[in-house]
Every structure is written in structure tokens, then in C-alpha cells.
Amino acid sequence: MIPKSHPRYESLMTREKIVGGVEKGITSIHGLIAQGRGEAFDYLIGEKTGKGALHAEKVAAALLLLAKRPVISVNGNVAALVPEEIIKLSDAVNAPLEVNLFHRTEERVNRIIQHLRSLGAKKIYTKSNALIPGLDHERAKVDSEGIFSADIVLVPLEDGDRCRALVEMRKTVIAIDLNPLSRTAQDAHVTIVDNIMRAIPNISEFAEELKRSKEESLEKLVDAFNNKENLALAIDEIIAHLQTSQR
Ligand code: PTJ
């Protein structure tokens, strides 16, 4: 039992969620390593949503609202860390979920689907009847009506090459990745350098706010966004945070 008064309470509770995910068989053991890597970057950004990340979250909400066939990709870490929040976002922007795993086993896919359904997920693409071209690992397996034919895909905590393959399929890719230097972060159209625990609720909040906006103003927001500049801002924010942390 972690006391609420512990100075690292939130971070430790997040760890508990990931460990719980592994114990329930929804998160891969490699997910623990990914979480550790994420934590290190979160430390560098000051464990808060920076200006650039907030801006990317708003643009992501606009893109999801504008999309004709948006899909939210879910892996074992996402299912353990933010299951309710991802379902709420799915409802807010009308984007079905699809489980897509790097360390894929049919058992884990089914457990994640059951977990999401038990928490109220309405629309989940569950077939694996199509392949993303150019990928020779398990992440290539997708639903022909889901990720395969989506126009916009939200990919939180990616491992790299699927993001590029989706971009090559001419899809618009929104990534959530605490590492601004990762291949995913560099290849996506909109990269949110933030912890998924903060990013998903923020995107949902922006979606609720932007729902009332005209399509043209959403398009304006999207067109004005430059991912390279925003990634450079994320790195500047890390440097600024490190400089102010020096004693
Ligand atoms: O469930 P599976 O089989 O699909 O596997 C999922 C993981 C995440 C294990 C797999 O995709 C993987 O190995 O990913 P990587 O290569 O470790 O990359 C994960 C990226 O997400 C890294 O750049 C981390 O910094 C970042 N990351 C980790 N935790 C978080 C995060 N970004 C945002 N929020 C986090 N909580």
C-alpha cells in the first residue's frame, strides 16, 4: 500500500497500474521496460504538460473531430494505464478502438478486448484480416475496416516502424510519446510529447470544447501546426527545465 503522502505517489501508482496489467495478462512484460523509459523522459520534462504538448493535444482533438474514419490503437500499456480515459475519448470523437500489439498473442488481444468491454467500450474492431504493407512483424495484423481503412490513427506508445508504415499508407498519424527523439515521434504528423496519463484526458477535454467549432476553424488549427517546430519546442522545454533544476 502506497501512502498518499508519498512524494512520488502518482508515479508509483502508475507503476502499480502497469504491474497490475502484467499480472492480469493484458500488458506484456516488455511494457515494464517501456514504462521505465517513459518515466525517465517524464522526469526530464518536469512531469507536467508543456506548452508544446498542450498545443499538440488541441490539434489532435481537432484532427480526430475532422476525421471520416478515425481509429484509436490500443496496446498492453495503454489498456493498463488509461482504459477508462481512452473509452471516454473514443466516445467523444466517435473513434472506435482497435487492439494492436507488438508482442502479439491472441490470448492477450482477447483479454484486452474483454477488459475494454467490461469498462464500457462500445465499438472495437476485432478482426485481424488485413496486413499493413512493409511490416514483417505481428503489428502488421489489422482489421480491414479498422486501422487498415482509417484516415487518422492515434498511436500511443509506439515502437517505431508501424508509425512510418502507416504514414506510407497515407494515413494521418497522431503519436503520444514522451521521447521526442524516437522514430515514432519524428515520423508522426502530430506528436504529443506528454505522459499518456495526462495526454488522453487533455485531448478529450479539447474535443468537448472544439465540438462546437466550425469545420473551417478546426482546419485552420490543423493547417497551422508544424510537427518539427513543435518537437523542437519540446526539446527546448526539456533544456529549460534542466537549467532551472540545477542547484
Ligand atoms: O503491448 P505491446 O505488445 O504492443 O507492447 C507495447 C510496448 C509499449 C511494450 C511496445 O510498443 C514497446 O516496446 O514500445 P517501446 O519501443 O518501448 O516504445 C515505447 C515509447 O513510449 C518510448 O519512447 C517511451 O518513452 C514511451 N512511453 C513509455 N511510457 C509512456 C510513454 N509515452 C507516454 N506516456 C507513457 N506513460
Coordinates of C-alpha atoms and ligand atoms in Angstrom, one line a residue:
M1 CA 0.0 0.0 0.0
I2 CA 1.5 3.3 -1.1
P3 CA 0.5 6.2 1.2
K4 CA -1.0 9.3 -0.5
S5 CA 1.6 11.4 1.3
H6 CA 4.5 9.8 -0.5
P7 CA 6.2 12.5 -2.6
R8 CA 6.3 10.1 -5.7
Y9 CA 2.7 8.9 -5.1
E10 CA 1.4 9.4 -8.6
S11 CA 4.4 7.9 -10.3
L12 CA 4.3 4.9 -8.0
M13 CA 0.6 4.4 -8.6
T14 CA 1.2 4.5 -12.3
R15 CA 3.8 1.7 -11.8
E16 CA 1.2 -0.2 -9.9
K17 CA -1.2 0.0 -12.8
I18 CA 1.4 -1.4 -15.2
V19 CA 2.4 -4.2 -12.8
G20 CA -1.4 -4.9 -12.4
G21 CA -1.7 -5.0 -16.2
V22 CA 1.1 -7.6 -16.4
E23 CA -0.5 -9.7 -13.6
K24 CA -3.9 -9.6 -15.4
G25 CA -2.2 -10.8 -18.6
I26 CA -3.1 -7.6 -20.6
T27 CA 0.3 -5.9 -20.5
S28 CA 3.5 -7.5 -21.9
I29 CA 6.5 -7.9 -19.6
H30 CA 8.3 -5.6 -22.1
G31 CA 5.7 -3.0 -21.1
L32 CA 7.5 -2.6 -17.8
I33 CA 10.7 -1.5 -19.7
A34 CA 8.7 0.9 -21.9
Q35 CA 7.2 2.4 -18.8
G36 CA 10.6 2.9 -17.2
R37 CA 11.9 4.6 -20.3
G38 CA 8.8 6.8 -20.3
E39 CA 9.3 7.7 -16.7
A40 CA 12.8 8.9 -17.4
F41 CA 11.6 11.3 -20.1
D42 CA 8.7 12.4 -18.0
Y43 CA 11.2 13.4 -15.3
L44 CA 13.1 15.4 -17.9
I45 CA 10.0 17.3 -18.9
G46 CA 9.1 18.0 -15.3
E47 CA 6.2 15.6 -15.1
K48 CA 3.8 18.2 -16.4
T49 CA 2.2 19.0 -19.8
G50 CA 4.4 21.6 -21.6
K51 CA 3.1 24.3 -23.9
G52 CA 4.0 22.4 -27.0
A53 CA 2.3 19.2 -25.8
L54 CA -0.9 21.1 -24.9
H55 CA -0.9 22.6 -28.3
A56 CA -0.4 19.2 -30.0
E57 CA -3.2 17.8 -27.8
K58 CA -5.6 20.5 -29.1
V59 CA -4.5 19.8 -32.7
A60 CA -5.0 16.1 -32.1
A61 CA -8.6 16.8 -30.9
A62 CA -9.3 18.9 -34.0
L63 CA -7.9 16.2 -36.3
L64 CA -10.0 13.5 -34.6
L65 CA -13.1 15.6 -34.9
L66 CA -12.4 16.3 -38.6
A67 CA -11.7 12.6 -39.4
K68 CA -14.0 10.5 -41.5
R69 CA -12.7 7.1 -40.2
P70 CA -10.6 7.7 -37.1
V71 CA -9.3 4.8 -35.1
I72 CA -7.5 4.7 -31.7
S73 CA -4.9 1.9 -31.4
V74 CA -4.6 0.2 -28.1
N75 CA -1.7 -1.8 -26.8
G76 CA -1.0 -3.5 -23.5
N77 CA 0.4 -0.4 -21.7
V78 CA -2.5 1.8 -22.9
A79 CA -5.0 -0.8 -21.7
A80 CA -3.4 -0.9 -18.2
L81 CA -2.8 2.8 -17.8
V82 CA -5.8 4.6 -19.3
P83 CA -8.6 2.2 -20.2
E84 CA -11.5 4.4 -19.0
E85 CA -9.9 7.5 -20.4
I86 CA -9.4 6.0 -23.8
I87 CA -13.0 4.8 -23.9
K88 CA -14.2 8.3 -23.0
L89 CA -12.1 9.8 -25.8
S90 CA -13.4 7.1 -28.2
D91 CA -16.9 8.2 -27.4
A92 CA -16.1 11.9 -27.5
V93 CA -14.7 11.9 -31.0
N94 CA -16.5 8.8 -32.3
A95 CA -13.3 6.9 -33.0
P96 CA -13.5 3.1 -32.5
L97 CA -10.7 1.3 -30.7
E98 CA -8.5 -1.5 -32.2
V99 CA -6.1 -3.6 -30.2
N100 CA -2.8 -3.8 -32.0
L101 CA 0.2 -5.4 -30.3
F102 CA 3.9 -5.6 -30.9
H103 CA 4.4 -8.7 -28.7
R104 CA 1.1 -10.2 -30.0
T105 CA -0.6 -13.3 -28.7
E106 CA -4.3 -14.0 -29.4
E107 CA -4.8 -14.6 -25.7
R108 CA -3.6 -11.1 -24.8
V109 CA -5.6 -9.5 -27.6
N110 CA -8.7 -11.1 -26.3
R111 CA -8.0 -10.2 -22.7
I112 CA -7.6 -6.6 -23.7
I113 CA -10.8 -6.6 -25.7
Q114 CA -12.7 -8.1 -22.7
H115 CA -11.1 -5.6 -20.3
L116 CA -12.2 -2.7 -22.5
R117 CA -15.7 -4.1 -23.0
S118 CA -16.1 -4.7 -19.3
L119 CA -15.4 -1.0 -18.8
G120 CA -18.0 0.1 -21.3
A121 CA -16.2 0.2 -24.7
K122 CA -18.8 0.2 -27.4
K123 CA -17.0 -0.1 -30.7
I124 CA -13.9 -2.2 -31.0
Y125 CA -12.5 -3.5 -34.3
T126 CA -11.6 -7.1 -33.5
K127 CA -10.7 -8.8 -36.8
S128 CA -7.1 -9.3 -38.0
N129 CA -7.9 -9.9 -41.6
A130 CA -5.6 -7.4 -43.3
L131 CA -1.9 -6.6 -43.2
I132 CA -0.1 -3.2 -43.1
P133 CA 2.3 -3.4 -46.1
G134 CA 6.0 -3.3 -45.4
L135 CA 5.9 -4.6 -41.8
D136 CA 7.2 -8.1 -41.2
H137 CA 6.1 -8.4 -37.5
E138 CA 2.9 -9.0 -35.7
R139 CA 2.0 -5.4 -35.6
A140 CA 1.1 -5.6 -39.3
K141 CA -2.1 -7.5 -38.4
V142 CA -5.0 -5.2 -38.5
D143 CA -8.8 -5.1 -39.2
S144 CA -9.7 -4.3 -42.8
E145 CA -12.5 -2.0 -41.6
G146 CA -10.4 -0.5 -38.8
I147 CA -6.8 0.7 -38.9
F148 CA -6.4 -0.6 -42.5
S149 CA -9.0 1.8 -43.9
A150 CA -8.7 4.6 -41.3
D151 CA -7.8 8.1 -42.4
I152 CA -6.5 9.1 -39.0
V153 CA -4.9 6.8 -36.4
L154 CA -4.0 7.7 -32.9
V155 CA -1.0 5.6 -31.8
P156 CA 0.0 6.0 -28.2
L157 CA 3.3 4.4 -27.1
E158 CA 4.5 3.0 -30.4
D159 CA 7.6 1.0 -31.0
G160 CA 8.7 2.8 -34.2
D161 CA 8.3 1.2 -37.6
R162 CA 4.5 0.8 -37.7
C163 CA 4.2 4.6 -37.4
R164 CA 6.3 5.0 -40.6
A165 CA 4.3 2.2 -42.4
L166 CA 1.0 4.0 -41.5
V167 CA 2.4 7.3 -42.8
E168 CA 3.4 5.5 -46.0
M169 CA -0.2 4.2 -46.3
R170 CA -1.0 8.0 -46.5
K171 CA -2.8 8.0 -43.1
T172 CA -2.5 10.9 -40.7
V173 CA -0.8 9.7 -37.6
I174 CA -1.1 11.2 -34.1
A175 CA 1.5 9.8 -31.7
I176 CA 1.8 10.1 -27.9
D177 CA 5.4 9.6 -26.9
L178 CA 7.4 11.0 -24.0
N179 CA 10.6 10.6 -26.1
P180 CA 10.7 13.5 -28.6
L181 CA 13.7 11.8 -30.4
S182 CA 12.0 8.4 -31.0
R183 CA 11.4 7.3 -34.6
T184 CA 7.7 7.4 -33.9
A185 CA 7.9 11.0 -32.6
Q186 CA 9.9 12.0 -35.6
D187 CA 7.7 10.3 -38.2
A188 CA 4.2 11.1 -36.9
H189 CA 2.2 14.1 -38.3
V190 CA 1.3 15.3 -34.8
T191 CA 3.5 14.2 -31.9
I192 CA 2.3 14.7 -28.3
V193 CA 5.3 14.7 -26.0
D194 CA 3.5 14.0 -22.8
N195 CA 2.6 11.2 -20.5
I196 CA -0.4 9.3 -21.8
M197 CA -2.0 9.7 -18.3
R198 CA -2.2 13.4 -18.9
A199 CA -2.5 13.4 -22.7
I200 CA -5.7 11.4 -23.1
P201 CA -7.8 13.4 -20.7
N202 CA -6.5 16.6 -22.2
I203 CA -7.4 15.5 -25.7
S204 CA -10.9 14.6 -24.5
E205 CA -11.3 18.0 -22.9
F206 CA -10.2 19.8 -26.1
A207 CA -12.6 17.6 -28.1
E208 CA -15.6 18.6 -25.9
E209 CA -14.6 22.2 -26.3
L210 CA -13.9 22.1 -30.1
K211 CA -17.1 20.1 -30.9
R212 CA -19.0 23.3 -31.2
S213 CA -16.4 24.9 -33.6
K214 CA -16.9 25.2 -37.3
E215 CA -15.0 22.8 -39.6
E216 CA -13.1 25.7 -41.1
S217 CA -11.7 26.8 -37.7
L218 CA -10.6 23.2 -36.9
E219 CA -8.9 23.0 -40.3
K220 CA -7.1 26.3 -39.7
L221 CA -5.8 24.9 -36.4
V222 CA -4.6 21.8 -38.1
D223 CA -3.0 23.6 -41.1
A224 CA -1.1 26.0 -38.9
F225 CA 0.6 23.1 -36.9
N226 CA 4.2 22.2 -37.7
N227 CA 5.4 19.0 -36.0
K228 CA 9.1 19.6 -36.5
E229 CA 8.8 23.0 -34.8
N230 CA 6.7 21.5 -32.0
L231 CA 9.2 18.8 -31.4
A232 CA 12.0 21.4 -31.2
L233 CA 9.9 23.2 -28.6
A234 CA 9.6 20.0 -26.6
I235 CA 13.4 19.7 -26.6
D236 CA 13.8 23.4 -25.6
E237 CA 11.4 22.8 -22.8
I238 CA 13.5 19.9 -21.5
I239 CA 16.6 22.0 -21.7
A240 CA 14.9 24.9 -19.9
H241 CA 13.6 22.5 -17.2
L242 CA 17.0 21.0 -16.7
Q243 CA 18.6 24.5 -16.4
T244 CA 16.1 25.7 -13.8
S245 CA 16.6 22.4 -11.8
Q246 CA 20.3 22.9 -11.4
R247 CA 21.3 23.7 -7.9
Ligands
PTJ1 O1 1.5 -4.3 -25.7 P1 2.5 -4.4 -26.9 O2 2.9 -5.8 -27.1 O3 2.0 -3.8 -28.1 O4 3.8 -3.6 -26.4 C1 3.8 -2.3 -26.1 C2 5.2 -1.7 -25.8 C3 5.0 -0.3 -25.3 C4 5.9 -2.5 -24.8 C5 6.0 -1.7 -27.1 O5 5.3 -0.9 -28.1 C6 7.4 -1.2 -27.0 O6 8.3 -1.9 -26.7 O7 7.5 0.2 -27.1 P2 8.9 0.9 -26.9 O8 9.8 0.7 -28.1 O9 9.5 0.7 -25.5 O10 8.4 2.4 -27.0 C7 7.5 3.0 -26.2 C8 7.7 4.5 -26.2 O11 6.7 5.1 -25.4 C9 9.0 5.0 -25.7 O12 9.5 6.0 -26.5 C10 8.7 5.6 -24.3 O13 9.5 6.7 -23.9 C11 7.2 6.0 -24.5 N1 6.4 5.9 -23.2 C12 6.5 4.9 -22.3 N2 5.6 5.2 -21.3 C13 4.9 6.3 -21.7 C14 5.4 6.7 -22.9 N3 4.9 7.8 -23.6 C15 3.9 8.4 -23.0 N4 3.3 8.0 -21.8 C16 3.8 7.0 -21.1 N5 3.3 6.6 -19.9

